[in-house]
mmCIF file of C-alpha atoms in Angstrom:
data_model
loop_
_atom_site.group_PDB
_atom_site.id
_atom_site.type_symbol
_atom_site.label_atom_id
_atom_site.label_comp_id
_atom_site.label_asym_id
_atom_site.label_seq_id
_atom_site.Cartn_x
_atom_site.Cartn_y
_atom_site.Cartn_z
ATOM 1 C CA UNK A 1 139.522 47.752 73.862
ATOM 2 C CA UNK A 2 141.433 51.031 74.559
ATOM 3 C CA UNK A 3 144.234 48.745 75.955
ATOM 4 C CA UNK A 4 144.534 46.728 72.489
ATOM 5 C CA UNK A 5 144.831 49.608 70.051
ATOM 6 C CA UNK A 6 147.277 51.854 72.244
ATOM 7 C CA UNK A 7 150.101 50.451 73.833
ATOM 8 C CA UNK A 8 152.677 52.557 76.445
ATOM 9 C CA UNK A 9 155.865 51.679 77.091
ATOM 10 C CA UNK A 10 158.300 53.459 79.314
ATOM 11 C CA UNK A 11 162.311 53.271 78.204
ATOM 12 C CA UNK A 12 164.216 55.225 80.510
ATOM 13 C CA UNK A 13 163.349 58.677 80.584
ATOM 14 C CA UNK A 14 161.267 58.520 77.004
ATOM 15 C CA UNK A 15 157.855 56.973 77.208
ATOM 16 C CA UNK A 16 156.235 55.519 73.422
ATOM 17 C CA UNK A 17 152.875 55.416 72.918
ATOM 18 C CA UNK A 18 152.369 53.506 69.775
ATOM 19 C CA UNK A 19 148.574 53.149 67.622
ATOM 20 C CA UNK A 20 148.440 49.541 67.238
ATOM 21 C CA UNK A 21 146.061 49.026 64.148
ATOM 22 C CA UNK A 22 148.360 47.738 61.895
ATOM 23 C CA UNK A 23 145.762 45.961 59.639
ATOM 24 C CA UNK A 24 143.850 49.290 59.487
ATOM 25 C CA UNK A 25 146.584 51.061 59.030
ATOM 26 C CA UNK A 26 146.538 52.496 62.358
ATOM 27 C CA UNK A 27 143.747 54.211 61.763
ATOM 28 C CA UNK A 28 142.194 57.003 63.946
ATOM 29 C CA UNK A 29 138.900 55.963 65.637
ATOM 30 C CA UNK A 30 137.519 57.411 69.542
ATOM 31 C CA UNK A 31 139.189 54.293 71.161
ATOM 32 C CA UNK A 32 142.543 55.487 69.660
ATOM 33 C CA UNK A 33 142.183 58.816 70.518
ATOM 34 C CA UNK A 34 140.888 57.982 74.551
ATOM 35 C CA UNK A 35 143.987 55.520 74.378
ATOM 36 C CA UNK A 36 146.196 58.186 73.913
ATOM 37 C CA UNK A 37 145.084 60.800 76.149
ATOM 38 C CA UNK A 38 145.043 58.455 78.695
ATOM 39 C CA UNK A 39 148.589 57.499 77.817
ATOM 40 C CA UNK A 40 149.863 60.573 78.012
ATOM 41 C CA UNK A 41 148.088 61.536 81.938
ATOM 42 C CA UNK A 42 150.117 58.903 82.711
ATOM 43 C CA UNK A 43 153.082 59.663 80.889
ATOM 44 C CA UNK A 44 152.735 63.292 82.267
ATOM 45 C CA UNK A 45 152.506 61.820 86.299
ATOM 46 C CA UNK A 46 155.782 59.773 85.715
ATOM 47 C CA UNK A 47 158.924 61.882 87.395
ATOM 48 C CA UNK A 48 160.786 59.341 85.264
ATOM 49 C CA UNK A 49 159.385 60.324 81.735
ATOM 50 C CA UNK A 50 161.127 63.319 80.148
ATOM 51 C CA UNK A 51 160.048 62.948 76.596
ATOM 52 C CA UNK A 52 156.987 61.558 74.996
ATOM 53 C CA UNK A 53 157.350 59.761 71.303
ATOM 54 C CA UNK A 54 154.446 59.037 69.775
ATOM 55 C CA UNK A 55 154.026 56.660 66.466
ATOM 56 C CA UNK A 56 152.328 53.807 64.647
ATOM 57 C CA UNK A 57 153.317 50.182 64.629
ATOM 58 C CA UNK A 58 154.398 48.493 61.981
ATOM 59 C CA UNK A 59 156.531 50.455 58.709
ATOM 60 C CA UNK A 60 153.348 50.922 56.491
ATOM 61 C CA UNK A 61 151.570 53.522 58.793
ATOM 62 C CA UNK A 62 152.097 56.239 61.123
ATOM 63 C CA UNK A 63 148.029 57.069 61.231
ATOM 64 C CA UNK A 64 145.808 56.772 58.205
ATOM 65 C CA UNK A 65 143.536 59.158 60.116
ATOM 66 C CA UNK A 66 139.649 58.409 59.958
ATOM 67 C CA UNK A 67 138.183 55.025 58.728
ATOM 68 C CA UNK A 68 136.421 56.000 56.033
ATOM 69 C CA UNK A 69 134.463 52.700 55.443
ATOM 70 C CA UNK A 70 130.992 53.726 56.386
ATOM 71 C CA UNK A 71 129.746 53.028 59.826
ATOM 72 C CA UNK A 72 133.146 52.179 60.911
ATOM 73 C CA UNK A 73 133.259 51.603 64.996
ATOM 74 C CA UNK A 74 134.283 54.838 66.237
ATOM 75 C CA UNK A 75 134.995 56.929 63.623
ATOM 76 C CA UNK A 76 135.471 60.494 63.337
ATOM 77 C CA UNK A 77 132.102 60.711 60.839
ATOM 78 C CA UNK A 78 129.850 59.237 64.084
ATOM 79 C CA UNK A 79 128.824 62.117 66.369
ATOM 80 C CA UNK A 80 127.076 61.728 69.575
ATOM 81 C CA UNK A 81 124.235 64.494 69.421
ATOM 82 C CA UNK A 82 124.729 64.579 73.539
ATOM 83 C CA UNK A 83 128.392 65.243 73.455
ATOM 84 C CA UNK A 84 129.338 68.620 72.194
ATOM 85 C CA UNK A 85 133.142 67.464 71.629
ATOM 86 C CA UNK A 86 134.837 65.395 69.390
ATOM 87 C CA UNK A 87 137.597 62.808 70.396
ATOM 88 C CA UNK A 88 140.077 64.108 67.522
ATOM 89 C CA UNK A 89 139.517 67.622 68.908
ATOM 90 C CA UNK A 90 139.825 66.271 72.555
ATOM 91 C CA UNK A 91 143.445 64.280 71.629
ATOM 92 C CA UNK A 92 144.615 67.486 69.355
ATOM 93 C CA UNK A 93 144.486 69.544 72.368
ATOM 94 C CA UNK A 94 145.771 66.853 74.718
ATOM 95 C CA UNK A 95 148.844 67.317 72.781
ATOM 96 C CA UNK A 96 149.240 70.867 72.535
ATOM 97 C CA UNK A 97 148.891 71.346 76.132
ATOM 98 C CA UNK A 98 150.932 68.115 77.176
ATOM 99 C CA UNK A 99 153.804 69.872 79.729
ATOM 100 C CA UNK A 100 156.621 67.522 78.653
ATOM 101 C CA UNK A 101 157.717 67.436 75.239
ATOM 102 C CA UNK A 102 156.118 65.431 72.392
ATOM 103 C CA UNK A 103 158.146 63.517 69.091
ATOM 104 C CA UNK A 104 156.054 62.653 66.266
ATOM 105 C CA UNK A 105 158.319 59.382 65.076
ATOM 106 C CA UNK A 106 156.965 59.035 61.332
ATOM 107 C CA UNK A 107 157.462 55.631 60.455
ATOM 108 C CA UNK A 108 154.596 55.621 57.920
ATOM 109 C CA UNK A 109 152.142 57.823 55.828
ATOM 110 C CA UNK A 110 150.109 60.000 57.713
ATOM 111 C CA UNK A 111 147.095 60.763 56.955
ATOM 112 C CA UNK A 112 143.968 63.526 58.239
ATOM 113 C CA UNK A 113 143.727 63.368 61.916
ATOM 114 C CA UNK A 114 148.052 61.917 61.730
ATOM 115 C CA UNK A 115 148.861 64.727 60.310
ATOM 116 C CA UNK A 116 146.693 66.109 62.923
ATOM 117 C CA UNK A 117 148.543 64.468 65.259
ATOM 118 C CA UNK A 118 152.089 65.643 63.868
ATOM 119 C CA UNK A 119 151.391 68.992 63.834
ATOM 120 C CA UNK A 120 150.298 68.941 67.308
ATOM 121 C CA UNK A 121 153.191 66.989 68.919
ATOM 122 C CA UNK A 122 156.203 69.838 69.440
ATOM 123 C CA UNK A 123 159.113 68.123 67.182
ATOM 124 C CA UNK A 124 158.959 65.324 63.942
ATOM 125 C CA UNK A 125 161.013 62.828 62.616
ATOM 126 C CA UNK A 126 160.089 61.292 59.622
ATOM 127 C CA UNK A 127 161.445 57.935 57.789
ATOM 128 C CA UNK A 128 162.113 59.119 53.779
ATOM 129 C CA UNK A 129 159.642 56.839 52.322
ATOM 130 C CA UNK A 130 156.355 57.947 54.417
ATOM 131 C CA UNK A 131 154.395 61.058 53.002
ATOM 132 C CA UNK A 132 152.026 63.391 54.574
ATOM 133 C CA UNK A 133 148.664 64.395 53.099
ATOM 134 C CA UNK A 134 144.874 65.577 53.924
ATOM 135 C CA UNK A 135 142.836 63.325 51.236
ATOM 136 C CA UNK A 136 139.343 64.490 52.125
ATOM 137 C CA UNK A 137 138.334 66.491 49.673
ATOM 138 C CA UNK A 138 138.344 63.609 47.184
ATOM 139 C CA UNK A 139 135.616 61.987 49.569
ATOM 140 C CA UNK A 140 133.709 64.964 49.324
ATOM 141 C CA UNK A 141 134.940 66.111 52.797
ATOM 142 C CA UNK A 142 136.842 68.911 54.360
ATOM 143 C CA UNK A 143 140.268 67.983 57.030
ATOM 144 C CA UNK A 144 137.605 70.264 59.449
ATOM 145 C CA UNK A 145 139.445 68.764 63.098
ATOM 146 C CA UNK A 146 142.937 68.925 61.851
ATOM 147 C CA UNK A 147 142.956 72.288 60.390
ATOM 148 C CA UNK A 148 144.029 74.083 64.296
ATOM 149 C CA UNK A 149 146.941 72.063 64.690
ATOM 150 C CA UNK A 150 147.603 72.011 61.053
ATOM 151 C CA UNK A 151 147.223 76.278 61.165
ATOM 152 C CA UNK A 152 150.341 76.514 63.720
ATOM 153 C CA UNK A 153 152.705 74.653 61.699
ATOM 154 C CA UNK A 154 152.229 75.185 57.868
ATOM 155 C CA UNK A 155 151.902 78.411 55.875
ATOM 156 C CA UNK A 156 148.901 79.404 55.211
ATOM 157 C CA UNK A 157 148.940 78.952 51.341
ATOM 158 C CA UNK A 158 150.830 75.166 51.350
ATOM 159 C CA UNK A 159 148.578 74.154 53.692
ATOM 160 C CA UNK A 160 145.539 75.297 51.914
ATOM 161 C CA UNK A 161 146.904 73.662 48.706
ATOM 162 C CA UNK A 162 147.225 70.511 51.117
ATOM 163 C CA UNK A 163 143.292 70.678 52.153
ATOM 164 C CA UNK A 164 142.040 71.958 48.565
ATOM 165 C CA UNK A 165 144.162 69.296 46.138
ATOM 166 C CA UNK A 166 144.797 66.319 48.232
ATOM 167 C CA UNK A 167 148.110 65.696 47.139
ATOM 168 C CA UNK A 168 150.388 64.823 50.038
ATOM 169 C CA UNK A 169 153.406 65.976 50.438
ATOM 170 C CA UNK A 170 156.619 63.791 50.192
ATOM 171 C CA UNK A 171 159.255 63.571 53.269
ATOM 172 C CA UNK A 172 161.516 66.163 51.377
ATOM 173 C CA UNK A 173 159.080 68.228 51.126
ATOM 174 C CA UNK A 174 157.860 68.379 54.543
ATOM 175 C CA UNK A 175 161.008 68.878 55.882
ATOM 176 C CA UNK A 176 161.373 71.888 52.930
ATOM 177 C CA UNK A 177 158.544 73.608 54.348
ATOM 178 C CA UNK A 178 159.255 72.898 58.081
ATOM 179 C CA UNK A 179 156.749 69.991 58.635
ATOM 180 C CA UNK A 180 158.830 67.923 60.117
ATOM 181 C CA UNK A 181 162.509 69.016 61.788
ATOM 182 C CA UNK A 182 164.157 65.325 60.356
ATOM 183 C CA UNK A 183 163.910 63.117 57.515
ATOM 184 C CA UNK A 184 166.211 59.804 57.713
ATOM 185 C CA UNK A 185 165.736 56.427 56.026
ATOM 186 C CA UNK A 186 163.908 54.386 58.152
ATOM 187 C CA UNK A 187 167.120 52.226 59.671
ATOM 188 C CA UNK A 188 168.032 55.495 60.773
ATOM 189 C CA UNK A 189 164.543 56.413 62.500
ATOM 190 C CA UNK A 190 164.781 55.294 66.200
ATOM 191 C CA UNK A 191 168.753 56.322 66.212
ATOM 192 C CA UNK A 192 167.241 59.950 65.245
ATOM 193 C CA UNK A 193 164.706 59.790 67.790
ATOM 194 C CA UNK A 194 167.184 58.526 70.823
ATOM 195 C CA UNK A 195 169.597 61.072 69.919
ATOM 196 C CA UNK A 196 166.858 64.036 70.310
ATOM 197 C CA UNK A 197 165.212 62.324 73.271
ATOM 198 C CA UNK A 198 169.244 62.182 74.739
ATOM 199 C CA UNK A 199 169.564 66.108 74.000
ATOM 200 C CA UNK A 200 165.838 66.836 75.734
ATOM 201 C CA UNK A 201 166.431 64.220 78.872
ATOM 202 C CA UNK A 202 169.997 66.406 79.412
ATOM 203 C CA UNK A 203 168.099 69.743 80.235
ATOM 204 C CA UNK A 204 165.859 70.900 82.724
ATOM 205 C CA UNK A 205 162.352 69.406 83.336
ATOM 206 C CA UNK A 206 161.226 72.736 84.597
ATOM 207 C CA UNK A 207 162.488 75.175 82.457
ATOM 208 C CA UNK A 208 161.236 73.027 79.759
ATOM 209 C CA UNK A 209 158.017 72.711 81.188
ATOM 210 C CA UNK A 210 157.690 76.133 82.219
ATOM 211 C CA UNK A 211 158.796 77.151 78.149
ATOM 212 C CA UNK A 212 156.340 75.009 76.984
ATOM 213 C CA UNK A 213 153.313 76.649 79.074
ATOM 214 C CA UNK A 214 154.565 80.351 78.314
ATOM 215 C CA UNK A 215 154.809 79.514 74.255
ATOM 216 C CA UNK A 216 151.344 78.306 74.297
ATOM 217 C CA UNK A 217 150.084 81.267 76.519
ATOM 218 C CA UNK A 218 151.851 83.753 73.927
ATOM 219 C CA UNK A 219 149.892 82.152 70.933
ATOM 220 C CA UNK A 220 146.582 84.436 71.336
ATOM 221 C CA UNK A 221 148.341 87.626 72.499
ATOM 222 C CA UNK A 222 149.086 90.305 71.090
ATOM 223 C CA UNK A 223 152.801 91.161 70.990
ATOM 224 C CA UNK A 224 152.798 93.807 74.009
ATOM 225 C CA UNK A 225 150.713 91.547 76.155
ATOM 226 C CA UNK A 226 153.663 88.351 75.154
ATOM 227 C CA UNK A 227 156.277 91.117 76.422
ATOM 228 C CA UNK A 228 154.514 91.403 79.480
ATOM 229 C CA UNK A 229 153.979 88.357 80.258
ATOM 230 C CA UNK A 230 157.800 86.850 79.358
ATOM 231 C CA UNK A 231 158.973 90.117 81.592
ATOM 232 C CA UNK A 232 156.623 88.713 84.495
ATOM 233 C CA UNK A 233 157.623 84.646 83.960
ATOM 234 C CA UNK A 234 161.544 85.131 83.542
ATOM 235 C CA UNK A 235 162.276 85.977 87.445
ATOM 236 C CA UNK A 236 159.806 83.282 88.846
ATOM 237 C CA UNK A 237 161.226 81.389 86.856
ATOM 238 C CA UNK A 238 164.951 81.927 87.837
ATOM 239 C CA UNK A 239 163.391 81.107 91.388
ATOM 240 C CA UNK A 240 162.891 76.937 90.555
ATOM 241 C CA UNK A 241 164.990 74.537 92.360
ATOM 242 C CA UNK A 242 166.619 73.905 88.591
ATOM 243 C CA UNK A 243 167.470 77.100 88.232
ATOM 244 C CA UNK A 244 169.569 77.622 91.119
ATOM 245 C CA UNK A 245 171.105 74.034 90.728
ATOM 246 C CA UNK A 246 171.679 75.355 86.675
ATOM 247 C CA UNK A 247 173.436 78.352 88.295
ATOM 248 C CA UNK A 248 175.982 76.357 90.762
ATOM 249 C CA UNK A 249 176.682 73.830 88.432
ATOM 250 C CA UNK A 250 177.347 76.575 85.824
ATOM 251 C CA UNK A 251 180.296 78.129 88.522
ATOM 252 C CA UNK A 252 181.530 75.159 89.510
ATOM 253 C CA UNK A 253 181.658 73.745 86.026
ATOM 254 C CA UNK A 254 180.078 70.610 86.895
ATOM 255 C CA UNK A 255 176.944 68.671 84.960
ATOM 256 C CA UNK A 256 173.645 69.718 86.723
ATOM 257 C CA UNK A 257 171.559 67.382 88.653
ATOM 258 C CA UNK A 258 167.814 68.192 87.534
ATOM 259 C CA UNK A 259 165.042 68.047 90.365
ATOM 260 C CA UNK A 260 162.275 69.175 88.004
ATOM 261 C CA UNK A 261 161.429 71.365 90.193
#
């Protein structure tokens, strides 16, 4: 089932993982969210894979988050008393620690746990006629799993006028208040995301990597302790294979030849 609601597919050095629930609007349900986790260990093992994109098929959708229809298969409202996790929770964090980079391509509205999802992916790009929005509230219901990822990336004050209104915001305005890093119409979309997937694939798998683990680590410190711990991380490391191969090719003004390691 996993297989027939997430589809992978590398291209080059950028792997897609796309929901495929057209019909429900590629809505967010456990199989979904074990789909792509398991996407993205696999994505992660592939020396090939520089960048991960992840979106929804279809225009109409990027993730209409939770089925709200009431004992929907798998949805985020059906708790396992035995398990003291949740799958949204579980693919949220899957994201933020993922060690290669992560594009949120926006083809559709976005919903709860896709917003979720956007916020927890490292760079957006967002087609002009998709918006973004937490609708709960008008269910009776609070955006409880995406609020983490949601914290990181929005003010505090638009993003509680997200949760307590329900409006959504429009693909101007996400990019005004630094949702999303692109808005383009959606001809434009995949010709946005190959040009930033391009720019990523040029640079170093390690130092990106590495930058991506130390960011995450600095989150929950305070700002001596971040100091600290950049001042200990900067000479290992200028120690990587990349590095020195970043050095030479710097002197010899040459292109570098990345080992990612």
């Amino acid at each position: 089932m996993v297989e027939n609601v997430v589809r992978s597919q590398a291209r080059g050095h950028e792997t897609r993982i796309t929901i495929c629930r057209p019909n429900q609007r590629n809505a967010l349900n456990r199989d979904v969210a074990e789909g792509i986790v398991a996407a993205l260990q696999v994505a992660e093992a592939d020396a090939d894979c520089r960048v991960i994109v992840v979106t929804g098929e279809g225009e109409r959708a990027f993730c209409a988050g939770g089925d709200l229809k009431a004992g929907a298969d798998g949805g985020p409202f059906v708790q396992d008393p035995a398990d003291p996790g949740h799958f949204a929770g579980r693919l949220f964090e899957a994201l933020h620690a993922c060690r290669k980079p992560t594009i949120a391509r926006i083809n559709g509205v976005a919903v709860g746990g896709g917003a979720g999802i956007i916020c927890a992916c490292d760079l957006a790009v967002m087609a002009d006629h998709a918006k973004i929005g937490t609708p709960e509230v008008k269910v009776g219901l609070f955006p409880m799993t995406i609020v983490p990822p949601m914290m990181r990336v929005l003010p505090r004050r638009r993003l509680m006028e997200m949760f307590i209104t329900g409006i959504p915001l429009t693909a101007e305005e996400s990019l005004r208040h630094d949702l999303v890093n692109y808005v383009t119409d959606s001809a434009g979309l995949d010709d946005k995301v190959a040009e930033l997937v391009a720019q990523i694939a040029a640079q170093s798998p390690t130092a990106i990597r590495l930058g991506k683990y130390a960011c995450h680590a600095m989150d929950d410190m305070t700002y001596p302790q971040q100091m600290r711990f950049a001042e200990t991380l900067l000479p290992r490391m200028a120690q990587t294979e990349d590095a020195r191969e970043g050095f030479d090719a710097f002197t010899a003004k040459r292109k570098p030849e990345w080992t990612g390691r």
